[in-house]
Each structure stands twice: as structure tokens, then as C-alpha cells.
Coordinates of C-alpha atoms in Angstrom, one line a residue:
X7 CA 0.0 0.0 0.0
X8 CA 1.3 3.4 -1.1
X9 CA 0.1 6.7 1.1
X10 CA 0.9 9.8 -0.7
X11 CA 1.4 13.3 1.1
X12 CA 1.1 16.7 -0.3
X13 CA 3.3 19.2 1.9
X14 CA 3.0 22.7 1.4
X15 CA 5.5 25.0 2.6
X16 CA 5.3 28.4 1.3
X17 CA 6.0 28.0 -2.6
X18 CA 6.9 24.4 -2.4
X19 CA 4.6 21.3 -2.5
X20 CA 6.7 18.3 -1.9
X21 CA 4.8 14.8 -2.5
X22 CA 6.3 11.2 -0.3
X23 CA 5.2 7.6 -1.1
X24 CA 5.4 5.1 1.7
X25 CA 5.5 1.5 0.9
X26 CA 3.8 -0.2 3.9
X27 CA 4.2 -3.8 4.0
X28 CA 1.5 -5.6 5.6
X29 CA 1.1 -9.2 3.4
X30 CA 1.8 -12.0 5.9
X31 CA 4.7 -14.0 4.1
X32 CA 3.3 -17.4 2.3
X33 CA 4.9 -20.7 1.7
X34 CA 4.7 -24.3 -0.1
X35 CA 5.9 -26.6 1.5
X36 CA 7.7 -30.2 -0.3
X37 CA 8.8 -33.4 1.3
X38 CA 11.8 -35.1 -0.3
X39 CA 12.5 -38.6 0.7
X40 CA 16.0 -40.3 0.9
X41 CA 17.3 -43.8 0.3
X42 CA 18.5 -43.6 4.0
X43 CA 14.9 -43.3 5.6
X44 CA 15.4 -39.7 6.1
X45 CA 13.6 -36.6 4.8
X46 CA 13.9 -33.2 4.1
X47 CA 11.2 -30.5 4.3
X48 CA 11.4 -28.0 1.7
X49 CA 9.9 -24.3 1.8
X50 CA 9.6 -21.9 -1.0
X51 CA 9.0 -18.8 0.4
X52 CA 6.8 -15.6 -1.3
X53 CA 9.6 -13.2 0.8
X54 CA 12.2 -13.2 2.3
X55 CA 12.0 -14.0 5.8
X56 CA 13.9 -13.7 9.8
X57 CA 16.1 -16.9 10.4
X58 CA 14.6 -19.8 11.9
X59 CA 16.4 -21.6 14.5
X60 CA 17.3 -25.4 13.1
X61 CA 16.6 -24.3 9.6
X62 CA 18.8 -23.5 6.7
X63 CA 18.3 -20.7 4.4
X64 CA 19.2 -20.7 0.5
X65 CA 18.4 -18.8 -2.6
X66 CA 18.8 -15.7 -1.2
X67 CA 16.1 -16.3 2.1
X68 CA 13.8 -17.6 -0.2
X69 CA 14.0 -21.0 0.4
X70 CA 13.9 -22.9 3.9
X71 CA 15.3 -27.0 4.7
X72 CA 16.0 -29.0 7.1
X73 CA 16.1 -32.7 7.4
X74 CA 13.6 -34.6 9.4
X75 CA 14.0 -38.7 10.5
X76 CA 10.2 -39.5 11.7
X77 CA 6.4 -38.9 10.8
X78 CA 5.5 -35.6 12.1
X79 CA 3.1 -32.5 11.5
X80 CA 3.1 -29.0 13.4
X81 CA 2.7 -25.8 12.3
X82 CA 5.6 -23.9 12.1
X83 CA 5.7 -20.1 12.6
X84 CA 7.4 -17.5 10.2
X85 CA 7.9 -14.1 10.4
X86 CA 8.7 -11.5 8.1
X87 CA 11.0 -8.5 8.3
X88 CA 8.2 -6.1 8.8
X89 CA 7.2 -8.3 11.4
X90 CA 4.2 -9.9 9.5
X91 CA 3.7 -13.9 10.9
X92 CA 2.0 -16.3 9.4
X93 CA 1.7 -20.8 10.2
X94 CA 3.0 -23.1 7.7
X95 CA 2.1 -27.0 8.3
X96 CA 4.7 -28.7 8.4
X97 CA 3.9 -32.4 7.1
X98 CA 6.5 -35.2 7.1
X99 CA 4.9 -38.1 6.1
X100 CA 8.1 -40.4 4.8
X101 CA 10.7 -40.5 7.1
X102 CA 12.0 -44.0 9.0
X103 CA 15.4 -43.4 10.1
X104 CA 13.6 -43.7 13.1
X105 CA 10.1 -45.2 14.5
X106 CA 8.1 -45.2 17.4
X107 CA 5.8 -47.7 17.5
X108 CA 3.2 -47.9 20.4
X109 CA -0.2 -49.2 21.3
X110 CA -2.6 -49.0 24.8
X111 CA -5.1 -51.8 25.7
X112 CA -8.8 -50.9 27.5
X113 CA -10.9 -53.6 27.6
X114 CA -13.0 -52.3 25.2
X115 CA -10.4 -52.4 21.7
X116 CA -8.5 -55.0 20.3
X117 CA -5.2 -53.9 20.6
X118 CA -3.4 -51.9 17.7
X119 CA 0.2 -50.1 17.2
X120 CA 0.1 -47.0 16.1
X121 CA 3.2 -44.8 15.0
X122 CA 4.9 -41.2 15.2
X123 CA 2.3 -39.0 16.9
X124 CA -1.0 -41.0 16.1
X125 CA -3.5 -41.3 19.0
X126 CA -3.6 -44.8 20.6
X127 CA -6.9 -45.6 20.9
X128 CA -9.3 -42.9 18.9
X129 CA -12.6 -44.9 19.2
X130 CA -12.2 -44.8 22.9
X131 CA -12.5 -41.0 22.5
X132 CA -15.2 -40.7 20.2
X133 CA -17.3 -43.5 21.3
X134 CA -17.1 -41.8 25.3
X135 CA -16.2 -45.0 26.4
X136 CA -15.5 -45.1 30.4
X137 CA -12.9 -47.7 29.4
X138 CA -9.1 -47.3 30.6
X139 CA -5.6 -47.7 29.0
X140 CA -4.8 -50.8 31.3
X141 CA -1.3 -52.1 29.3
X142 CA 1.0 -49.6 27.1
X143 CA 3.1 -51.5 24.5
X144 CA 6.1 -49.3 23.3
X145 CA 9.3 -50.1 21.0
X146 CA 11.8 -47.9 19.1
X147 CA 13.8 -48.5 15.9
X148 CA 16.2 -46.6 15.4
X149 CA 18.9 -46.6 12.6
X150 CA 21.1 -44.0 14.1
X151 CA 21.7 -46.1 17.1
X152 CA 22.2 -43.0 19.3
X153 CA 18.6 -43.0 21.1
X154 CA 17.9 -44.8 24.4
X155 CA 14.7 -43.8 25.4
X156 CA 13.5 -44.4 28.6
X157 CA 9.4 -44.7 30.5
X158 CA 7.5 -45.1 33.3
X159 CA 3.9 -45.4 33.8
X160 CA 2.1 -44.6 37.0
X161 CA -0.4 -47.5 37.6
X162 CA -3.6 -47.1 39.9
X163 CA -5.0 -50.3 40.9
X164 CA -8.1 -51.5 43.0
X165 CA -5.5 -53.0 45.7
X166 CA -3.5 -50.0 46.3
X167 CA -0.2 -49.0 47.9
X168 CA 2.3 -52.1 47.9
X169 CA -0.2 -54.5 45.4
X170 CA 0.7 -56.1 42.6
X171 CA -0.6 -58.1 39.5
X172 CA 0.3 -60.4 36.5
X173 CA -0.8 -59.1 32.9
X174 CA -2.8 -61.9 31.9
X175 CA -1.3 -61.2 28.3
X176 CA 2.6 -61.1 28.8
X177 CA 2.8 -62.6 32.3
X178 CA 4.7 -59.8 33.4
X179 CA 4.1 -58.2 36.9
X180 CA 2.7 -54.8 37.3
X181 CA 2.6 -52.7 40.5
X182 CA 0.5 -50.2 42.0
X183 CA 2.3 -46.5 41.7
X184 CA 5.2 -46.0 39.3
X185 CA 6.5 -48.6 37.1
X186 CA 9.0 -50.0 36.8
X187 CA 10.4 -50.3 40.5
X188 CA 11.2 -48.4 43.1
X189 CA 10.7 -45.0 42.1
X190 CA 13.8 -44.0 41.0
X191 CA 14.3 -46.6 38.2
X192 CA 12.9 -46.0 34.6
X193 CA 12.2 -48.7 31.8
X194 CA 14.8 -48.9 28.7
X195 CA 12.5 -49.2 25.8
X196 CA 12.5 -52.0 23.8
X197 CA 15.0 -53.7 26.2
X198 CA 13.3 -54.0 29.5
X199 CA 9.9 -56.3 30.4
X200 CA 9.6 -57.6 27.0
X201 CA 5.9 -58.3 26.1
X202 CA 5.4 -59.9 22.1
X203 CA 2.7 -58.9 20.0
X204 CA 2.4 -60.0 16.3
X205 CA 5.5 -61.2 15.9
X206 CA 7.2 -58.0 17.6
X207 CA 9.0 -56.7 20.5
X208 CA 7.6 -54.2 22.6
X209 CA 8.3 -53.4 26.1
X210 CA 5.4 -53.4 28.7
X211 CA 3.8 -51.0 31.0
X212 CA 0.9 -51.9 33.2
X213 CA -1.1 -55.0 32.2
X214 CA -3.9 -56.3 31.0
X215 CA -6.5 -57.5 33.5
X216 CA -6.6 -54.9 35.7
X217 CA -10.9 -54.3 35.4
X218 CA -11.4 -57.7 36.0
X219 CA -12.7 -59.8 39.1
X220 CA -9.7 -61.0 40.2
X221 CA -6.8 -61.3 42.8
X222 CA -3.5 -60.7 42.9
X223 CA -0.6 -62.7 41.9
X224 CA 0.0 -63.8 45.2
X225 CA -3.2 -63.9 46.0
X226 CA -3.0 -61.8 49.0
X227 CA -5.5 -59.1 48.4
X228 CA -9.4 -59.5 47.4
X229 CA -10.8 -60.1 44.3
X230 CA -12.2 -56.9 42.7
X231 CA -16.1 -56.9 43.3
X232 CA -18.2 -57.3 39.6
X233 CA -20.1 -53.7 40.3
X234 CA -16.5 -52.0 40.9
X235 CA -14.8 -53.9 37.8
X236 CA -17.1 -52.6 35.5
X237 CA -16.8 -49.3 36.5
X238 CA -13.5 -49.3 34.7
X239 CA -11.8 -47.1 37.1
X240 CA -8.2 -48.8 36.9
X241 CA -5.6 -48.3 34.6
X242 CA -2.1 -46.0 33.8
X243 CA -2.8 -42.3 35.6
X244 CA 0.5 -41.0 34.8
X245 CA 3.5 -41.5 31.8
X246 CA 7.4 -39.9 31.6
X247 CA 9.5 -40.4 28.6
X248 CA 13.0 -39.2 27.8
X249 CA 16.2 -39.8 26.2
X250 CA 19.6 -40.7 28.4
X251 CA 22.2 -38.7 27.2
X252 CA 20.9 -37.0 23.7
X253 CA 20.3 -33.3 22.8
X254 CA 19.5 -33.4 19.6
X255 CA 15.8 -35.2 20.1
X256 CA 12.8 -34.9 22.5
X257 CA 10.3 -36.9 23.3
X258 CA 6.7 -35.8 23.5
X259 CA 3.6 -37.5 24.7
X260 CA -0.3 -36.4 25.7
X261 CA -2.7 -38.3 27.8
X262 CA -6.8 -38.0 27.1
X263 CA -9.1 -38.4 30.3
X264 CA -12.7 -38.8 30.1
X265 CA -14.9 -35.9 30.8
X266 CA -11.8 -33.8 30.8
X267 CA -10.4 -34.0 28.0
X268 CA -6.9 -33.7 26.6
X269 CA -4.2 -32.3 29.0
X270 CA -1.9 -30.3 28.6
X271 CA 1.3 -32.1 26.3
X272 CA 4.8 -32.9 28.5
X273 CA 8.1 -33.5 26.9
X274 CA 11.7 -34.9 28.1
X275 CA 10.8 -36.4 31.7
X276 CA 7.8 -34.8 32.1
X277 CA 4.9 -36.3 34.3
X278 CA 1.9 -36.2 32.4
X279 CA -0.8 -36.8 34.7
X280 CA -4.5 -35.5 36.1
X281 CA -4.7 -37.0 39.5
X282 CA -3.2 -40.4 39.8
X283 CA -6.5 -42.2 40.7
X284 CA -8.1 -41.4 37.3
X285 CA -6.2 -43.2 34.9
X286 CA -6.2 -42.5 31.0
X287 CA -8.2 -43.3 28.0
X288 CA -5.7 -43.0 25.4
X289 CA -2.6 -40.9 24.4
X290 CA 0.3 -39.9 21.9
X291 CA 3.7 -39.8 21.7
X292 CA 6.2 -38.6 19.2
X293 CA 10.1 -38.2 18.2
X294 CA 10.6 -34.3 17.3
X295 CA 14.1 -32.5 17.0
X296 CA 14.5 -30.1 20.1
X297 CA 14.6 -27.1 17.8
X298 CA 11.3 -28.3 17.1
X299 CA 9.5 -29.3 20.4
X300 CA 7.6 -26.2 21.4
X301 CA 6.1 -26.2 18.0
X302 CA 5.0 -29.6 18.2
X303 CA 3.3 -28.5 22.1
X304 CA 1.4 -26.0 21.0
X305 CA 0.6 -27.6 18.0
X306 CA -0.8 -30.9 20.7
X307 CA -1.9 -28.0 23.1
X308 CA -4.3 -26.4 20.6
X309 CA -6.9 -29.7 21.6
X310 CA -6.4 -29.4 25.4
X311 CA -9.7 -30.1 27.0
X312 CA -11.5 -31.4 23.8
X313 CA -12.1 -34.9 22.4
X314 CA -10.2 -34.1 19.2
X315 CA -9.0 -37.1 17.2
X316 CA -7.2 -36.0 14.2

């Protein structure tokens, strides 16, 4: 937009043009896929635009990179130089250098592995099923062989403090409060409590069983009564993820609670958690580079208290 002033000064009339910028800056955005699982996003700006921290910038600032190893989508935020912003989605579909497989069971789904951000259970949400995520099955592949990711699940049982179970799927014991075991000690995904499931390795937290009439492994507390079973009111409250020793990636994950809602997303060791006596109906979990991880939790963030599934 051009603004143009007539200034009159005795004899003189002097006339200005002032170029005011105010067009938000535009991009498309391109995934290109490599033979090495990886891929790069690719964005071809309408202007040139302020750096973007973990991106590279070509063709004179018109054209932003950077290479991604997982699934992913978040919008990412770009800003011009007279300060005009504007959201690109950013949309890696491709990528496998590295992948996150994970699934919850709740008594009311057949169990199923999703992958890189997907929600665990959607019907569970949409359907307003009172049913619980009982079991969490999570593994990692990774083919840069420099991420150890680590868990632990907060487990609220019928039994309370100092109970424990068998999931009636795996056989492995599960414990009322955090597991794995005391406190302090987190699970090594894909190493630790080994659980199969079509012909894969996962690594178990919680266990199936927990809503039914039942005792104890050792058979030291009461069975669950029928009315209280089918209530549903037992299952994984809390979950923490994060990488030993790695600054390059973050973990972030996002539990859904019935009648409340998403919560609010946690990264990097993170409890993510309403109260620890109303467990979760389903959740997500994703690999993001840390220059990327706030994007990615206020991308999750934008559902928190809704039953959104996509």
C-alpha cells in the first residue's frame, strides 16, 4: 500500500510515497525422501523472511530446509522483516530413520500399534467409552543407534499401595504406583519387560487385567467386586519419557481423560498426569528435534480439554 502526502511550505509542494508492507509472508511446503529413511522438508518462500532456529536458508532467504528422521506434523511459525507472521504446516509423512511404534489396551479395543504422533486408541474417545488404557506397549527402531529412550507409567490399581498383579497377556508383573520399580528406576524401551505382540517386540507398562474380578498374583488381596470392575476405574494415571544422554531429540507425549479432556502435552521427563486415581483413556507420543519441540506442544496444546482425534 502506497500513502501519498502533499506538503506545502510556502511556494513548495513536496509529495512522499510510503510503501507499507503488511502481506503476511506465504509458503509451499515439499517433502523429499531419501534412500537412507530420512527426509527433508522444503519451503519456498513468497519473501524473504527472519532466520529460523534449526533451519537452513538458500536462494537468497527464499528457500527454507532442514532434514527430518520420523512422521510428524506441526505448524511452524514465520515471520517477516516487517514483522508480518504467518503458520506453515509442516507435514513429514516419509521419514523412517527412526520409528516409534506404540499401542494401549482398554478392555473395550482389540489392541493396535500406532506410530509417530497417532492417537492410541481414537474410538475410545469418540465413542465416550468409560474404558481405561490398562497395558502400554512401546518399542523404538532406530537406525542411528544413538537413542535410548527411557518410561514409566504410574499404575492405579483397585489394591492400592504395595499391590501387585500379572498381565494376563505377557505374564509380566505390574505394581500399584510407578512402574518400573522403586521409584527411582525407569524402563529402557525396547529392552526392559519384554511383552510380544504379532511377531514383535515391545516393552510393557501396566497389564492387561486390571478391570477384571480378580486377585492378585499372590493372592494376598481380594478379588475386585463385579459392580466396581465394570466401573472401569483402573488403569495408567500418569506417563514420563526421555532420552539418556541425547540433545538433539525430545520426546513428547499427551494423555486423554474422560470428561476432561486432553491435557496439557509434557516432553523430556515430564509427568503427564490429572490425578493419579483417574487413569487415561488414550494418548500420543512422538520423536521431534529439540529445535522443534515447542512447535510440536502448541501444535498438541491447541486440543487441550477437547475430544479431538485428528
Amino acid at each position: 500500500m502506497k500513502i501519498k502526502c502533499g506538503l506545502v511550505n510556502g511556494k513548495k509542494n513536496f509529495i512522499a510515497e510510503i510503501a507499507i508492507d503488511n502481506t503476511p509472508p506465504t509458503a509451499i511446503f515439499n517433502e523429499f525422501s531419501s534412500s537412507d529413511g530420512k527426509s527433508t522438508a522444503k519451503l519456498t518462500l513468497s519473501e524473504p523472511i527472519r532466520p529460523v532456529n534449526g533451519w537452513d536458508s538458500s536462494s537468497f532467504g527464499l528457500v527454507l530446509s532442514k532434514q527430518f528422521f520420523n512422521p510428524i506434523s506441526y505448524f511452524l511459525p514465520i515471520t517477516d522483516f516487517a514483522q508480518n507472521s504467518s503458520e506453515i504446516l509442516i507435514d513429514i509423512k516419509n521419514a523412517t530413520a527412526i520409528s516409534l511404534n506404540y499401542g494401549t489396551y482398554d478392555a473395550y479395543s482389540a489392541l493396535s500399534i500406532v506410530t509417530a504422533g497417532k492417537i492410541s486408541t481414537p474410538n475410545t474417545i469418540s465413542s465416550n467409552s468409560i474404558c481405561k488404557a490398562e497395558s502400554l506397549f512401546i518399542n523404538l527402531a532406530d537406525s542411528l543407534n544413538s537413542n535410548v529412550l527411557l518410561g514409566r507409567a504410574y499404575v492405579h490399581t483397585y489394591w492400592g499401595e504395595n499391590a501387585s498383579a500379572i498381565c494376563r497377556h505377557s505374564g509380566i508383573t505390574y505394581h500399584h504406583g510407578y512402574n518400573p520399580v522403586p521409584n527411582s528406576d525407569w524402563l529402557y524401551v525396547g529392552r526392559d519387560r519384554i511383552a510380544h505382540f504379532r511377531e514383535k517386540i515391545f516393552s510393557q507398562l501396566g497389564g492387561i487385567g486390571m478391570n477384571h474380578t480378580t486377585t492378585t498374583s499372590s493372592n494376598v488381596f481380594s478379588p475386585i467386586p463385579a459392580e466396581i470392575a465394570q466401573q472401569y476405574l483402573f488403569g495408567i494415571s500418569g506417563i514420563q519419557f526421555k532420552f539418556q544422554n541425547n540433545s538433539n531429540f525430545s520426546v513428547v507425549y499427551q494423555s486423554y481423560i474422560k470428561d476432561i479432556g486432553w491435557l496439557k502435552a509434557s516432553s523430556d521427563g515430564e509427568e503427564n498426569f490429572y490425578q493419579h486415581n483417574k487413569p487415561i483413556s488414550s494418548l500420543r507420543i512422538n520423536i521431534v528435534p529439540t529445535t522443534e519441540k515447542q512447535y510440536l506442544i502448541n501444535f498438541w496444546n491447541r486440543d487441550i480439554g477437547t475430544n479431538h482425534i485428528n
